[in-house]
PDB file of C-alpha atoms and ligand atoms in Angstrom:
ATOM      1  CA  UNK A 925      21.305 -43.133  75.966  1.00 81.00           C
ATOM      2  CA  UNK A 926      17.350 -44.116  77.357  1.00 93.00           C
ATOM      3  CA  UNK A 927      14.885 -41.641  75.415  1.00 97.00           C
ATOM      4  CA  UNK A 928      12.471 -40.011  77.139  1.00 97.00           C
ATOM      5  CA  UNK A 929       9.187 -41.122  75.295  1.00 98.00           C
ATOM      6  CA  UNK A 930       6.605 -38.119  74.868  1.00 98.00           C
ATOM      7  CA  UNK A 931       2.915 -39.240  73.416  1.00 98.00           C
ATOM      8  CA  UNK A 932       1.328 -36.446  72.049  1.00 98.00           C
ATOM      9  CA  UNK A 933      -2.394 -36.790  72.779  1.00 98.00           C
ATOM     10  CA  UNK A 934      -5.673 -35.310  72.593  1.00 98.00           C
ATOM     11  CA  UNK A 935      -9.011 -37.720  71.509  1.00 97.00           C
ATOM     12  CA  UNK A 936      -9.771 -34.839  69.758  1.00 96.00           C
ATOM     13  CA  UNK A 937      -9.434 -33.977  66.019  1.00 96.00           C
ATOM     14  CA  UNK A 938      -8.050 -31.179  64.775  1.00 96.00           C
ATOM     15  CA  UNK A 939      -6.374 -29.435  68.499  1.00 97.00           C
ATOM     16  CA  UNK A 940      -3.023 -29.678  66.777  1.00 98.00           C
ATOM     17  CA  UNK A 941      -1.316 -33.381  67.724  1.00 98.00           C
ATOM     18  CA  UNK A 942       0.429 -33.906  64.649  1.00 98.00           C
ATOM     19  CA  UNK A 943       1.534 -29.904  64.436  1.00 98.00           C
ATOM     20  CA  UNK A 944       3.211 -29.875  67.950  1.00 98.00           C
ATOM     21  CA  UNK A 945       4.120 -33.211  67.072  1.00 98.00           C
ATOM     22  CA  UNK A 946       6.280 -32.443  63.866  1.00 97.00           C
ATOM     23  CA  UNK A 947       7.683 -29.364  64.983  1.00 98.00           C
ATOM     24  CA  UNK A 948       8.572 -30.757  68.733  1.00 98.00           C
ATOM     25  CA  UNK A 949      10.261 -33.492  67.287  1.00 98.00           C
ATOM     26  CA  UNK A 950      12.590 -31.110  64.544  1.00 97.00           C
ATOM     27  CA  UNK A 951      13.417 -28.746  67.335  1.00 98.00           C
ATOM     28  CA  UNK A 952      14.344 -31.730  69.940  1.00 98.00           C
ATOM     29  CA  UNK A 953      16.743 -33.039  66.797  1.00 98.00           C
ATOM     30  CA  UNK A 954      18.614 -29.891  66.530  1.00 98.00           C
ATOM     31  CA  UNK A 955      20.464 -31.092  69.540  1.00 98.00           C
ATOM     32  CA  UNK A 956      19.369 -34.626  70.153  1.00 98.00           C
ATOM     33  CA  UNK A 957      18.414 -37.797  68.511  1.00 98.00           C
ATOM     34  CA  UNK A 958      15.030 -38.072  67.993  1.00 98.00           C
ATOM     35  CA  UNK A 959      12.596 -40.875  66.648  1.00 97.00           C
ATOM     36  CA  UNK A 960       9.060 -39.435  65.646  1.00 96.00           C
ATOM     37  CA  UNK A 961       5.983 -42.488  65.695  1.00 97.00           C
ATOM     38  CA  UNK A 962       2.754 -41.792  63.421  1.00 96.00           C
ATOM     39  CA  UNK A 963       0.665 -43.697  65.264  1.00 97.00           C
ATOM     40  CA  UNK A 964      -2.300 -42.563  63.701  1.00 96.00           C
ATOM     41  CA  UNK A 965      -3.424 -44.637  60.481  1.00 94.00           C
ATOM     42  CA  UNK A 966      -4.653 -41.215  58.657  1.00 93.00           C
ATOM     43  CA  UNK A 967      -0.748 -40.920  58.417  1.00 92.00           C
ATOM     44  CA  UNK A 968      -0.799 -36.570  58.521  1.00 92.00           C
ATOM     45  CA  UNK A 969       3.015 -36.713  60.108  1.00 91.00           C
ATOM     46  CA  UNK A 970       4.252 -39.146  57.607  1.00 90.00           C
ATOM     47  CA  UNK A 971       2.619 -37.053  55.185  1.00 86.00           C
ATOM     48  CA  UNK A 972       3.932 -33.743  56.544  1.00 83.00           C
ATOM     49  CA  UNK A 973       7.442 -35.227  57.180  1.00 74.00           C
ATOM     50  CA  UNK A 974       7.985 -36.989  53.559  1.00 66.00           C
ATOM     51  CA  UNK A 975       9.058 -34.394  51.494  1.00 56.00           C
ATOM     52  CA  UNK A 976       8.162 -36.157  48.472  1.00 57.00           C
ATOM     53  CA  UNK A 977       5.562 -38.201  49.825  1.00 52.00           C
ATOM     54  CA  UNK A 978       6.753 -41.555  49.508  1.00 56.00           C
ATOM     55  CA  UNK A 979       5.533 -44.159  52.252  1.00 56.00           C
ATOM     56  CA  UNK A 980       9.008 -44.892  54.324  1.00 55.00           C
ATOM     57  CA  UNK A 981      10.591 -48.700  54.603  1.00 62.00           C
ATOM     58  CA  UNK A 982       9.284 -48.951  57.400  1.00 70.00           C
ATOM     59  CA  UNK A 983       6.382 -48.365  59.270  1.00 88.00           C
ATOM     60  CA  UNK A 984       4.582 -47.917  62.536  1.00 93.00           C
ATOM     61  CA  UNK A 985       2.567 -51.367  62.134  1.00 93.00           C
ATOM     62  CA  UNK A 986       6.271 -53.113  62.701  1.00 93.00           C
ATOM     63  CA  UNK A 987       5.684 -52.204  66.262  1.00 95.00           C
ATOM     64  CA  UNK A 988       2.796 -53.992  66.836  1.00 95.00           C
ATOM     65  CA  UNK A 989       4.076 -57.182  65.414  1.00 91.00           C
ATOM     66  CA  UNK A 990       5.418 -60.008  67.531  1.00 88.00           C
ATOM     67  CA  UNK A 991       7.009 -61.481  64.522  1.00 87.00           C
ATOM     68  CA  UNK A 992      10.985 -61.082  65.058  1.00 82.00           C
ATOM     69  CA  UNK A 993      10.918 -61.535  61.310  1.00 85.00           C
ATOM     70  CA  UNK A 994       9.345 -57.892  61.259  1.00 85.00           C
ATOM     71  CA  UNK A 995      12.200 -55.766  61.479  1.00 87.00           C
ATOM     72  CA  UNK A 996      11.726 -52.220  62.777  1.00 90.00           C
ATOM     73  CA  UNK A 997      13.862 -49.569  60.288  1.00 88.00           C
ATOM     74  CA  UNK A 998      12.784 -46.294  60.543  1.00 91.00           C
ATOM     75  CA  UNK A 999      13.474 -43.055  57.608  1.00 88.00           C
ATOM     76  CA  UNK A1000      15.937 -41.643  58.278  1.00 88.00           C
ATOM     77  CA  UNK A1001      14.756 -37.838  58.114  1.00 89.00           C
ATOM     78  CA  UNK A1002      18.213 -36.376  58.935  1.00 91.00           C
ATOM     79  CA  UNK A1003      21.384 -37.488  60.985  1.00 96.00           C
ATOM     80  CA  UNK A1004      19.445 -36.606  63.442  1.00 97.00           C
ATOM     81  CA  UNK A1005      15.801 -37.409  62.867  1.00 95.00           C
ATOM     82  CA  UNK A1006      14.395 -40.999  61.978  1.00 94.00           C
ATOM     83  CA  UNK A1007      10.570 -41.787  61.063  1.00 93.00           C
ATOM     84  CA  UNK A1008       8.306 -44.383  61.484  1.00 94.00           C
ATOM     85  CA  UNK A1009       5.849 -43.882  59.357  1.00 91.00           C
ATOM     86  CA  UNK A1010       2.519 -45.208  58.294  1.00 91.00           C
ATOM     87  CA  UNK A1011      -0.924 -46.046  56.163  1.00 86.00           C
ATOM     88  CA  UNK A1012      -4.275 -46.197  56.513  1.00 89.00           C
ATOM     89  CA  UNK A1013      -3.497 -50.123  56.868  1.00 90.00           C
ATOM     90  CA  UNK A1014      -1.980 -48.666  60.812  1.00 93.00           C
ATOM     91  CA  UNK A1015      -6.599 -49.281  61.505  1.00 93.00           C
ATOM     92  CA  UNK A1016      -6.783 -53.094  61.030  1.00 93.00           C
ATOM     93  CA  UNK A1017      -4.392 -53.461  64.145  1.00 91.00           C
ATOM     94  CA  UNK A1018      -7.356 -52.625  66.316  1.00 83.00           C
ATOM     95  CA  UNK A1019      -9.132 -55.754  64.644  1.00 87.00           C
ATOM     96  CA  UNK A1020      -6.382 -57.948  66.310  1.00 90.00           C
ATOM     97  CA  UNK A1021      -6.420 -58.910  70.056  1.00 93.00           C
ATOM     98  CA  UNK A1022      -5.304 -56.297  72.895  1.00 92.00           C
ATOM     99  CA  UNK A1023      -1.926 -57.706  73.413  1.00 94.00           C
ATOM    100  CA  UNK A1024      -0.795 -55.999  70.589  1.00 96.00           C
ATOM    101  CA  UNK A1025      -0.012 -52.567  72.806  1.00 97.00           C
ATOM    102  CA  UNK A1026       1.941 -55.241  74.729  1.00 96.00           C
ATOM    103  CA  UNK A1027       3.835 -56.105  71.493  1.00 96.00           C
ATOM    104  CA  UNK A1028       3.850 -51.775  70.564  1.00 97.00           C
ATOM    105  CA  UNK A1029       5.537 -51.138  74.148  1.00 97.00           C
ATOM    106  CA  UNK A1030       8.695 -53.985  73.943  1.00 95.00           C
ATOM    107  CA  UNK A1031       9.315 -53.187  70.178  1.00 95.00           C
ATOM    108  CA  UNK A1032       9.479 -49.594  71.222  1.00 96.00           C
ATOM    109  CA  UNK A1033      11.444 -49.705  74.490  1.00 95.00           C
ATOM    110  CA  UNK A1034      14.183 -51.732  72.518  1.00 94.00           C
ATOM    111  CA  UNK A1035      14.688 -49.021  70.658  1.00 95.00           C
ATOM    112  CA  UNK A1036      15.222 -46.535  72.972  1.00 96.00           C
ATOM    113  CA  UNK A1037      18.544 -47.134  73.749  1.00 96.00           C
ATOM    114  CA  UNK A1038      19.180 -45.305  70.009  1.00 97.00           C
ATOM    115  CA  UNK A1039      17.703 -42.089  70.765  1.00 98.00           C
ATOM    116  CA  UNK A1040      17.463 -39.113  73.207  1.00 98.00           C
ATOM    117  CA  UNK A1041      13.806 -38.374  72.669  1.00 98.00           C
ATOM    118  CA  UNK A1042      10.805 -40.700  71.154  1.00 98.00           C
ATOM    119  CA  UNK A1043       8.060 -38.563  69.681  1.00 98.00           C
ATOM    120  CA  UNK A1044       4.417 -39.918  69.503  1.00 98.00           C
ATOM    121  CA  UNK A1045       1.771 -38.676  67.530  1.00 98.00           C
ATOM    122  CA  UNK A1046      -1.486 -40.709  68.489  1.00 98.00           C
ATOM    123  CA  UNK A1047      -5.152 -41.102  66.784  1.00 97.00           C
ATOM    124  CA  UNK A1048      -7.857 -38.931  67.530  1.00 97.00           C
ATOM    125  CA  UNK A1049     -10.086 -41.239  69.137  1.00 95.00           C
ATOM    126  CA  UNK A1050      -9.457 -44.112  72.395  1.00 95.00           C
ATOM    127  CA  UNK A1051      -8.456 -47.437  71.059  1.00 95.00           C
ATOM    128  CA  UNK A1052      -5.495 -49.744  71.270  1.00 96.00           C
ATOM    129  CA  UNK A1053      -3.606 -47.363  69.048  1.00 97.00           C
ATOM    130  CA  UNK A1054      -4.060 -44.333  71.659  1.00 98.00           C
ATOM    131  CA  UNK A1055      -3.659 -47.336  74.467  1.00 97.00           C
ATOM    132  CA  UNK A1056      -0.119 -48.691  73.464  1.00 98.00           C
ATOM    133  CA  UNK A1057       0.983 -45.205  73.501  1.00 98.00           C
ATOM    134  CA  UNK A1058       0.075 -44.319  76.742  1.00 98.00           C
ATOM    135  CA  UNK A1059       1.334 -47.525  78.376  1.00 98.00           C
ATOM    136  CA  UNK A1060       4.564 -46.834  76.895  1.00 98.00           C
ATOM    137  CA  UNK A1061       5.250 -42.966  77.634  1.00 98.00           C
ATOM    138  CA  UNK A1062       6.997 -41.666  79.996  1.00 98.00           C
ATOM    139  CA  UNK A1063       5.220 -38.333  79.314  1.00 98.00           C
ATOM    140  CA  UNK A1064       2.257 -37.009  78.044  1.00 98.00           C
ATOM    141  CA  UNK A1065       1.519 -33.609  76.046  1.00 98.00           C
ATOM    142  CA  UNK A1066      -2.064 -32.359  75.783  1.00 98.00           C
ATOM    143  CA  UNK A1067      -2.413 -29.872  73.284  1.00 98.00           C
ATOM    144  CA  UNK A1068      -5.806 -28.298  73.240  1.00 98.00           C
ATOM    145  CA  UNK A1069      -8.137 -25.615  71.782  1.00 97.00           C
ATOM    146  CA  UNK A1070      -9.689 -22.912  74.175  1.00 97.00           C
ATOM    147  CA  UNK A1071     -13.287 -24.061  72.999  1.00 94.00           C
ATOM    148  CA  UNK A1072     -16.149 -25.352  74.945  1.00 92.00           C
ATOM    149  CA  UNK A1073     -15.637 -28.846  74.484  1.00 92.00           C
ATOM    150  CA  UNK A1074     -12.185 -28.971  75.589  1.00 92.00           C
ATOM    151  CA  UNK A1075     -13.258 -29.613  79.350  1.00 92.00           C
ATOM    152  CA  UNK A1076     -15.082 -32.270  78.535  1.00 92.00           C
ATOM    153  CA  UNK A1077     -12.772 -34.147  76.378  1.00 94.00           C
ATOM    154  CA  UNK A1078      -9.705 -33.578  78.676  1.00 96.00           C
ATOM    155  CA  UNK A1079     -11.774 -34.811  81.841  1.00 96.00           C
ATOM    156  CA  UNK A1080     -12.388 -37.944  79.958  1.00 96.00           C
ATOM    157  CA  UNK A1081      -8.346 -38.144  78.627  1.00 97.00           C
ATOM    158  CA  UNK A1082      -6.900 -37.643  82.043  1.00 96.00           C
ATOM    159  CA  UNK A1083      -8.838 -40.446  83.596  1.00 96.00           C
ATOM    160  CA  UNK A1084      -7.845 -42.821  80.769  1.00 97.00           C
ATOM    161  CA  UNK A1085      -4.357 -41.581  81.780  1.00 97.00           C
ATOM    162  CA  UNK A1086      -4.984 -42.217  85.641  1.00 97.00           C
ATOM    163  CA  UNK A1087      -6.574 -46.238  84.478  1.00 97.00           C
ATOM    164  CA  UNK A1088      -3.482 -46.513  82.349  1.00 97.00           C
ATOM    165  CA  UNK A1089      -1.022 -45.434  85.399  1.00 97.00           C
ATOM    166  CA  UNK A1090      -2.484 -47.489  87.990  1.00 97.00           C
ATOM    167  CA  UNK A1091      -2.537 -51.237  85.551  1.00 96.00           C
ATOM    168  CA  UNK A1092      -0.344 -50.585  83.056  1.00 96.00           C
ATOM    169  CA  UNK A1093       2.154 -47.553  83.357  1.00 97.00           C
ATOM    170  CA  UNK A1094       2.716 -46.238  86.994  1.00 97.00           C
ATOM    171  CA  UNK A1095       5.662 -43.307  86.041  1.00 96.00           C
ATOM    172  CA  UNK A1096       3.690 -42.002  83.390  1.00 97.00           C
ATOM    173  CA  UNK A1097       3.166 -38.382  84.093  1.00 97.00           C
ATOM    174  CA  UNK A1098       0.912 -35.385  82.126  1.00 97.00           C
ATOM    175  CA  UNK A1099       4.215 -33.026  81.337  1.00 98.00           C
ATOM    176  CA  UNK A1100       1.363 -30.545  80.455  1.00 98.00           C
ATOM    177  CA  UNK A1101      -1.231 -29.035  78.369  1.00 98.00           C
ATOM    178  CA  UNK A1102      -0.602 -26.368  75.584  1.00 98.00           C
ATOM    179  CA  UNK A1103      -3.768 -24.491  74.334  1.00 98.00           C
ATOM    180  CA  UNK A1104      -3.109 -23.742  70.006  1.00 98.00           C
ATOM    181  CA  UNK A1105      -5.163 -22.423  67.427  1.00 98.00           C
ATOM    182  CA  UNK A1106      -5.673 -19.541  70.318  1.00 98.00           C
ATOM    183  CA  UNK A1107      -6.229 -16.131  68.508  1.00 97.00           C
ATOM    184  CA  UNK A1108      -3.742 -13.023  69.191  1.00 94.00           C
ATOM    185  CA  UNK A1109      -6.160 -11.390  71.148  1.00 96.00           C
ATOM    186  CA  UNK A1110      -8.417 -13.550  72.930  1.00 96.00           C
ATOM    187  CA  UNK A1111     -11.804 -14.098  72.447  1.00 96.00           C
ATOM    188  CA  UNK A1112     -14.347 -13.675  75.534  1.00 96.00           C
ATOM    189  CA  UNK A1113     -14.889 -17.862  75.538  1.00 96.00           C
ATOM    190  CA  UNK A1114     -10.939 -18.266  75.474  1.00 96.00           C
ATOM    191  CA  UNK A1115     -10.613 -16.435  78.097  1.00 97.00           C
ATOM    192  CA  UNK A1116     -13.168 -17.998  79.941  1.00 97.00           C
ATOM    193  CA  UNK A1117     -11.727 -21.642  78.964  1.00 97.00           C
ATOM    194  CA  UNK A1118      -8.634 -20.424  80.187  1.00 96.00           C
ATOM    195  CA  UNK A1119      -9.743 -18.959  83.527  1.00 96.00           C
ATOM    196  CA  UNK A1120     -11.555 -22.616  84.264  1.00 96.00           C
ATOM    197  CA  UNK A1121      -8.507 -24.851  82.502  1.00 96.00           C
ATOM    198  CA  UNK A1122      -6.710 -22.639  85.324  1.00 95.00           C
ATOM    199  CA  UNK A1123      -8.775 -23.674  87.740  1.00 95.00           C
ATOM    200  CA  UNK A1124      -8.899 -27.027  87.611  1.00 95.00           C
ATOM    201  CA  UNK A1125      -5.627 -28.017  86.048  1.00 94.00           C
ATOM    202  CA  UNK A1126      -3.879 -25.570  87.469  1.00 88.00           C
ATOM    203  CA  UNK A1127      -0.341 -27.169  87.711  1.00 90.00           C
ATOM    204  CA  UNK A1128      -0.630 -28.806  84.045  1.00 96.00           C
ATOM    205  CA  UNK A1129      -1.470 -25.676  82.019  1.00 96.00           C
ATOM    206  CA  UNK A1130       1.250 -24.692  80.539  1.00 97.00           C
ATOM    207  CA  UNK A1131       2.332 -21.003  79.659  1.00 97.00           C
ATOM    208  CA  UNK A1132       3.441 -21.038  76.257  1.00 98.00           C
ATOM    209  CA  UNK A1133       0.517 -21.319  74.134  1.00 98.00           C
ATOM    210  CA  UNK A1134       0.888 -21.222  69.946  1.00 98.00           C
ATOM    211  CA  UNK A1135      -1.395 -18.710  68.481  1.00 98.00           C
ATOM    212  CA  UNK A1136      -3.857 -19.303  65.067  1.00 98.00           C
ATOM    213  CA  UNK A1137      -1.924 -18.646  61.930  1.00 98.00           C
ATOM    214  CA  UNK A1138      -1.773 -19.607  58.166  1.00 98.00           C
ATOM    215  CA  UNK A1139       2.315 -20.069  59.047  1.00 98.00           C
ATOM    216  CA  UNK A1140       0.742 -23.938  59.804  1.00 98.00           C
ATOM    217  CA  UNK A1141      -0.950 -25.001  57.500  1.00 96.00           C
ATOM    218  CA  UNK A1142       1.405 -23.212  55.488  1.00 96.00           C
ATOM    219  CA  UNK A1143       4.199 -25.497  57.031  1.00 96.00           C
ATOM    220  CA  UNK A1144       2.298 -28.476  56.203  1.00 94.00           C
ATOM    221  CA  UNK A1145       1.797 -27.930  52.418  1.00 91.00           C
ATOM    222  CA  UNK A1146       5.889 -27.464  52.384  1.00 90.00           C
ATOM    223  CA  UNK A1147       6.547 -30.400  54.226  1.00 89.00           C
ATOM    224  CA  UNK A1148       8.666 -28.455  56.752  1.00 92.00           C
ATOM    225  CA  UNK A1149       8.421 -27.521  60.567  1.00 95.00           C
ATOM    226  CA  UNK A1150       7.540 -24.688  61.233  1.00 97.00           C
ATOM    227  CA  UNK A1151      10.891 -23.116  62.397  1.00 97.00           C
ATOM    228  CA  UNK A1152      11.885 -24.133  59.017  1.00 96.00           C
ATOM    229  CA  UNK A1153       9.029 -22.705  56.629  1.00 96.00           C
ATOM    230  CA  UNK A1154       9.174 -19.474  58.690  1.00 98.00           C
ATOM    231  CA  UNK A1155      11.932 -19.211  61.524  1.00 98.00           C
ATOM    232  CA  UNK A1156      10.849 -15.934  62.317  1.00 98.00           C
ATOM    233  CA  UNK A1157       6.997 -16.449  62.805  1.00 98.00           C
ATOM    234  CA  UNK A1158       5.299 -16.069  66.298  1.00 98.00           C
ATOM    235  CA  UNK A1159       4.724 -19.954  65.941  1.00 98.00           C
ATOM    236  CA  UNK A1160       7.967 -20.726  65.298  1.00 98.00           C
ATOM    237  CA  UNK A1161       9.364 -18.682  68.611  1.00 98.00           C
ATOM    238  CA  UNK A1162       6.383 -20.232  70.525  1.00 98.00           C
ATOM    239  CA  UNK A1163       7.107 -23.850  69.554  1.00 98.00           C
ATOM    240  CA  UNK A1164      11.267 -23.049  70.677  1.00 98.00           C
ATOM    241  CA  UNK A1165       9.661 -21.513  73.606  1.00 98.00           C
ATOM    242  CA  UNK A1166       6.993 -24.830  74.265  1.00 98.00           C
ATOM    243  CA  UNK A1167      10.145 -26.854  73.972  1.00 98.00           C
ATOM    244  CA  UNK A1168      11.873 -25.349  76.745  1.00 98.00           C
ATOM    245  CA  UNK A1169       9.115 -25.535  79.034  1.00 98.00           C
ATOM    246  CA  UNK A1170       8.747 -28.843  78.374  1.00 98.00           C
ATOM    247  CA  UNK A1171      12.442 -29.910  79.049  1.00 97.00           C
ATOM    248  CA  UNK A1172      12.186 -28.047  82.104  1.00 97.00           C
ATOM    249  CA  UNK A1173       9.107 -29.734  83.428  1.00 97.00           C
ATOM    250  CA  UNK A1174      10.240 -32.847  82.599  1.00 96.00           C
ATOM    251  CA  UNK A1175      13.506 -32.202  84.523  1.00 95.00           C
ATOM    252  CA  UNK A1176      11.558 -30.943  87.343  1.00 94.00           C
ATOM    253  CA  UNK A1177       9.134 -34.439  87.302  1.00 92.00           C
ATOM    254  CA  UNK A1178      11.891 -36.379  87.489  1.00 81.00           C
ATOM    255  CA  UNK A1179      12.776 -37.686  84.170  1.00 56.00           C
ATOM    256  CA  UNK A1180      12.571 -41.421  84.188  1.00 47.00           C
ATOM    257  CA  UNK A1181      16.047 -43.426  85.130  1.00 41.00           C
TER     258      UNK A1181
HETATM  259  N1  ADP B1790      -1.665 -22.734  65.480  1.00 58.09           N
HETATM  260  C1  ADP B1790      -2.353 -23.042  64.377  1.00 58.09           C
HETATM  261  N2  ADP B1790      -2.787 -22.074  63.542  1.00 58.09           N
HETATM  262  C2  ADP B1790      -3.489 -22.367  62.418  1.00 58.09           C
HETATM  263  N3  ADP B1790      -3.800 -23.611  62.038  1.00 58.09           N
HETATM  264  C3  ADP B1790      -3.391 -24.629  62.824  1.00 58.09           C
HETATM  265  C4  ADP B1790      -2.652 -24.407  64.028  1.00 58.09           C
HETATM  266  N4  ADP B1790      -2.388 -25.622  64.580  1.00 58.09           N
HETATM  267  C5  ADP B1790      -2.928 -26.548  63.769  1.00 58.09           C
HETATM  268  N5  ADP B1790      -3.527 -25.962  62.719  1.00 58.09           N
HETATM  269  C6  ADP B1790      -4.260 -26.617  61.598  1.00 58.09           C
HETATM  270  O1  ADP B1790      -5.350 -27.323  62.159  1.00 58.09           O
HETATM  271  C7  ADP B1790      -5.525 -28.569  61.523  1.00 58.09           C
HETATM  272  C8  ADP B1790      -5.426 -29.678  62.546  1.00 58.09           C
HETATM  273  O2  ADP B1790      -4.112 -29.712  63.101  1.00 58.09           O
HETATM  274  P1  ADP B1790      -3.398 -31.090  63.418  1.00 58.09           P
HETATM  275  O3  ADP B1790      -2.066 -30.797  63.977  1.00 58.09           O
HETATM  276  O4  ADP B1790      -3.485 -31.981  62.226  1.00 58.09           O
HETATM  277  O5  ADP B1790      -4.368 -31.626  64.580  1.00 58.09           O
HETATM  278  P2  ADP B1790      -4.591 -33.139  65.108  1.00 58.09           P
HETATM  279  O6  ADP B1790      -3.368 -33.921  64.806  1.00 58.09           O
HETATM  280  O7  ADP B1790      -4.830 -32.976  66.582  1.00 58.09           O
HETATM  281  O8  ADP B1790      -5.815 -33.654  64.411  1.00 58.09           O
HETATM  282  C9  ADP B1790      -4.454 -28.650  60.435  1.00 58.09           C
HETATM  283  O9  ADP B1790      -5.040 -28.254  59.229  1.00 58.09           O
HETATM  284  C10 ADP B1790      -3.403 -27.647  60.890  1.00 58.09           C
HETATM  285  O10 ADP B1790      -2.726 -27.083  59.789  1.00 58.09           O
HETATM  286 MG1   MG B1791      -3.155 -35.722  63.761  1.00 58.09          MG
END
């Protein structure tokens, strides 16, 4: 067993990391072993994922330690599902020196031997935390809104992904982008978005897209995925569906050795 490891990332606030991060990772463990990373010191997923909210043993920081006295345990969600959580304590790593994505990557890759998949959900903003995920993955997810500032902040993510390929990472691939929040029936500026996300990221854009509903947030308050607060929701069947797609593309980019 070598997981893949997918980084879920966006600069942006709010496009819906942590979502597609939560329920990604609960569908992937129906079948595989899956570790899910909150690499993001506001700690949503940890949150989200804890049903009764109690910080797990062990957290995210562990991976940015080079102290072999700093053992790595994630929560165990289910049989299948483990957790590295974490705390607003995640932010003072970025006050220590940039090795410490170094430190991130070989904590993380000897792990991988324990799982099928390795779930990332990064920080809404470039720093070491975003950095030591993305010299890590193998794959990145992009999930985005269909609003005007979209282009802009994916122009800037995909050349942080091209600087982090050619020094750090050179297998990393973009396994695609996945607009959310996007209404049932399309507003004129989706549309548009979508017509010029088409355009110039043509390969990357993915077809599934999850559509706005209180199903989410809903999810959220109940500590559940999704597919578990309402299997039979559009977002639900869209998140199976996102899933698939992304399997498939990985397949099809040649899933690392
Ligand atoms: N498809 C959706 N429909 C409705 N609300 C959503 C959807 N996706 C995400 N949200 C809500 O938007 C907010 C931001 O989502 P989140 O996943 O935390 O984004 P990020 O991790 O990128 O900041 C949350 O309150 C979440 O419940
Ligand atoms: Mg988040």
């Amino acid at each position: 067993m070598s997981a893949k490891i997918i980084a879920i990332a966006n600069q942006k606030g709010g496009v819906g990391k942590t979502t597609s991060a939560i329920n990604i990772a609960h569908i992937l463990s129906e079948t595989n072993k899956v570790l899910l990373i909150d690499d993001d010191p506001q700690g949503n997923c940890t949150k989200c994922f804890t049903i009764d909210r109690i910080a797990p043993e062990s957290d995210t920081i562990t991976l940015y330690s080079d102290s072999p006295s700093e053992t790595v345990a994630p929560l165990v969600v289910t049989d299948t599902l483990a957790l590295l959580g974490t705390h607003i304590h995640l932010a003072a790593v970025a006050e220590r020196t940039y090795e410490v994505v170094f430190d991130f990557k070989s904590r993380l890759l000897s792990l991988r031997d324990h799982y099928d998949y390795i779930v990332i959900d990064c920080p809404p903003n470039f720093g070491y935390l975003l950095n030591a995920a993305l010299i890590s993955a193998d794959f990145i997810l992009v999930p985005i809104e269909l609003d005007i500032f979209a282009l802009d902040g994916l122009r800037d993510l995909i050349q942080s992904i091209e600087r982090t390929r050619k020094r750090h990472n050179p297998t990393l691939k973009v396994a695609g982008i996945v607009a959310n929040k996007v209404h049932g029936q399309k507003t004129r500026i989706e549309k548009e978005i979508e017509a010029e996300l088409h355009h110039i990221y043509s390969k990357l854009l993915l077809d599934t897209q999850i559509t706005l509903s209180v199903k989410i947030p809903e999810s959220h308050a109940s500590s559940k995925a999704v597919t578990d607060h309402a299997p039979n929701s559009q977002q639900a069947l869209q998140y199976r569906r996102l899933v698939d797609e992304l399997i498939t593309r990985m397949i099809a980019m040649g899933s690392h050795a």
